[in-house]
Amino acid sequence: MDRPLTLTSTSTPTVILRAAGPGDLEDLRAWKNANKAGFFFKDTITTEMQREWYEKYRARPNDFMFIVESDGVKAGCMGFRIQDDGTADTYNMIASPAAKGKGLMKAAMLVMCSYIAERHTKDIGCLVVTGNPAVKYYGHCGYKIVGEGAGHHILKLDWTRFVPVSYARSES
């Protein structure tokens, strides 16, 4: 996604999701490497691998990676992509060490899912590696397990539990 997009929570105004840029690559790499047990890709990501990923990411118009910020500090990252079938796949939810347990990533997820539902689709899901404690986080955000795959859970946003939140959007 090679265009700037910022989403700001109006209910938790300190939570901002901004499009990831070149200056975020080292943080993205460090966060992913520190949390690789919870992801499908288990190898260590090198600086070159992260640069290659970023160039490919920029070329995909339906792929969005955000840096979550609160009070000027990077709280983590999260992304989504619109699949060929029109569904949304949320991915790479990672809290920075300083943000864990503060509710910032939940607030950001609620904003991101509200944006996806308003602008793209209400069919929002993700895959979570079996054994990843993030399943509980997704449950708090309104997801539920709807199936199992080879080594992963299949989750969908449950519209009987999810209540969209208000947010401000800017592209510039």
PDB file of N, CA and C in Angstrom, residues 21 32 38 49 57 100 104 129 140 157 163-164 171:
ATOM      1  N   GLY A  21       6.096   3.116   7.348  1.00  0.00           N
ATOM      2  CA  GLY A  21       6.996   3.670   6.339  1.00  0.00           C
ATOM      3  C   GLY A  21       8.396   3.114   6.485  1.00  0.00           C
ATOM      4  N   LYS A  32       8.879  -8.533  15.209  1.00  0.00           N
ATOM      5  CA  LYS A  32       8.544  -9.849  14.649  1.00  0.00           C
ATOM      6  C   LYS A  32       9.549 -10.899  15.122  1.00  0.00           C
ATOM      7  N   GLY A  38       4.898 -16.964  17.767  1.00  0.00           N
ATOM      8  CA  GLY A  38       3.473 -16.795  17.506  1.00  0.00           C
ATOM      9  C   GLY A  38       3.112 -16.643  16.043  1.00  0.00           C
ATOM     10  N   MET A  49      15.847  -8.958   4.302  1.00  0.00           N
ATOM     11  CA  MET A  49      14.533  -9.596   4.158  1.00  0.00           C
ATOM     12  C   MET A  49      13.415  -8.594   4.459  1.00  0.00           C
ATOM     13  N   TYR A  57       5.315  -5.223  -0.281  1.00  0.00           N
ATOM     14  CA  TYR A  57       4.133  -4.682   0.397  1.00  0.00           C
ATOM     15  C   TYR A  57       3.658  -3.395  -0.272  1.00  0.00           C
ATOM     16  N   LYS A 100       2.519  -3.492  26.083  1.00  0.00           N
ATOM     17  CA  LYS A 100       1.785  -4.706  26.473  1.00  0.00           C
ATOM     18  C   LYS A 100       0.975  -4.478  27.744  1.00  0.00           C
ATOM     19  N   LEU A 104      -3.925  -0.569  24.585  1.00  0.00           N
ATOM     20  CA  LEU A 104      -3.735   0.249  23.378  1.00  0.00           C
ATOM     21  C   LEU A 104      -3.945  -0.562  22.097  1.00  0.00           C
ATOM     22  N   VAL A 129      -1.685 -19.063  14.958  1.00  0.00           N
ATOM     23  CA  VAL A 129      -0.932 -20.286  15.205  1.00  0.00           C
ATOM     24  C   VAL A 129      -1.440 -20.951  16.489  1.00  0.00           C
ATOM     25  N   HIS A 140     -11.075 -10.848  23.058  1.00  0.00           N
ATOM     26  CA  HIS A 140     -11.421  -9.572  23.682  1.00  0.00           C
ATOM     27  C   HIS A 140     -11.769  -8.507  22.639  1.00  0.00           C
ATOM     28  N   LEU A 157     -14.421 -12.208  12.877  1.00  0.00           N
ATOM     29  CA  LEU A 157     -15.007 -11.175  13.722  1.00  0.00           C
ATOM     30  C   LEU A 157     -16.479 -11.531  13.911  1.00  0.00           C
ATOM     31  N   VAL A 163     -18.734  -4.223  18.387  1.00  0.00           N
ATOM     32  CA  VAL A 163     -19.425  -2.948  18.206  1.00  0.00           C
ATOM     33  C   VAL A 163     -18.423  -1.983  17.587  1.00  0.00           C
ATOM     34  N   PRO A 164     -18.709  -1.510  16.364  1.00  0.00           N
ATOM     35  CA  PRO A 164     -17.779  -0.566  15.724  1.00  0.00           C
ATOM     36  C   PRO A 164     -17.574   0.686  16.581  1.00  0.00           C
ATOM     37  N   GLU A 171      -5.915  10.903   4.715  1.00  0.00           N
ATOM     38  CA  GLU A 171      -4.951  10.430   3.719  1.00  0.00           C
ATOM     39  C   GLU A 171      -4.243  11.674   3.188  1.00  0.00           C
TER      40      GLU A 171
END
